[in-house]
Amino acid sequence: MLIGRKKALYTLENAGCSKKVIQHCQTVERISLTIAKRILSRGHKLDIHLVSGGALLHDIGRASTHGVWHGVEGGKILRRLGLRMFAKFAEHHLGAGIPKNEAIKLGLPARDFIPKTLEEKIVTYADKLAMRNRKISYGRALELLRSDLGPKHPAIERFKKLHEEIQNLSGGGPAET
Ligand SMILES: [Fe+2]
């Protein structure tokens, strides 16, 4: 079952997310929908309601931690609430996805945390373009990732690839502005 925007926002609040986190999730949803509509308009298939719910709920784990575990925690919360179709949005959105070898180094469960579906990829990408309540450019997002993780971190290349994939599908435009 999908989820309406009102119910998703209520779910975040009820889980204990701060106003700041909820506003961020709304920003990620706005950016995600812009990208998703652009991709749809070019004849590709995706589930826009899934994108909306996934974007709104991706950071629900921040109700219990802001650390690297917030994705895993978010997945747990969503499964417990009967919203398992959104769990992978929470689990796979950190960085540009985290492969198993890096997950192990971070102390996360030993598996891949990589966005696999187009819907998950859009939300993961949009999350990197959401700086608090506003949208930043891809260039700025890349710069921030570089300064956060170091210029040689493999996440940089993954983010570049994700950007290219989204740009190819959407024909550029909103993802850049
Ligand atoms: Fe997050």
Short mmCIF file of C-alpha atoms in Angstrom, two decimals, residues 5 71 92 131 140 142 161 173:
data_model
loop_
_atom_site.label_atom_id
_atom_site.label_comp_id
_atom_site.label_asym_id
_atom_site.label_seq_id
_atom_site.Cartn_x
_atom_site.Cartn_y
_atom_site.Cartn_z
CA ARG A 5 1.75 12.93 1.86
CA GLY A 71 19.42 4.27 7.25
CA HIS A 92 20.05 2.71 0.54
CA MET A 131 20.91 21.26 1.77
CA ARG A 140 28.05 22.15 -5.01
CA LEU A 142 29.94 17.14 -5.27
CA LYS A 161 27.78 7.89 -11.93
CA GLY A 173 17.59 20.40 -16.76
#
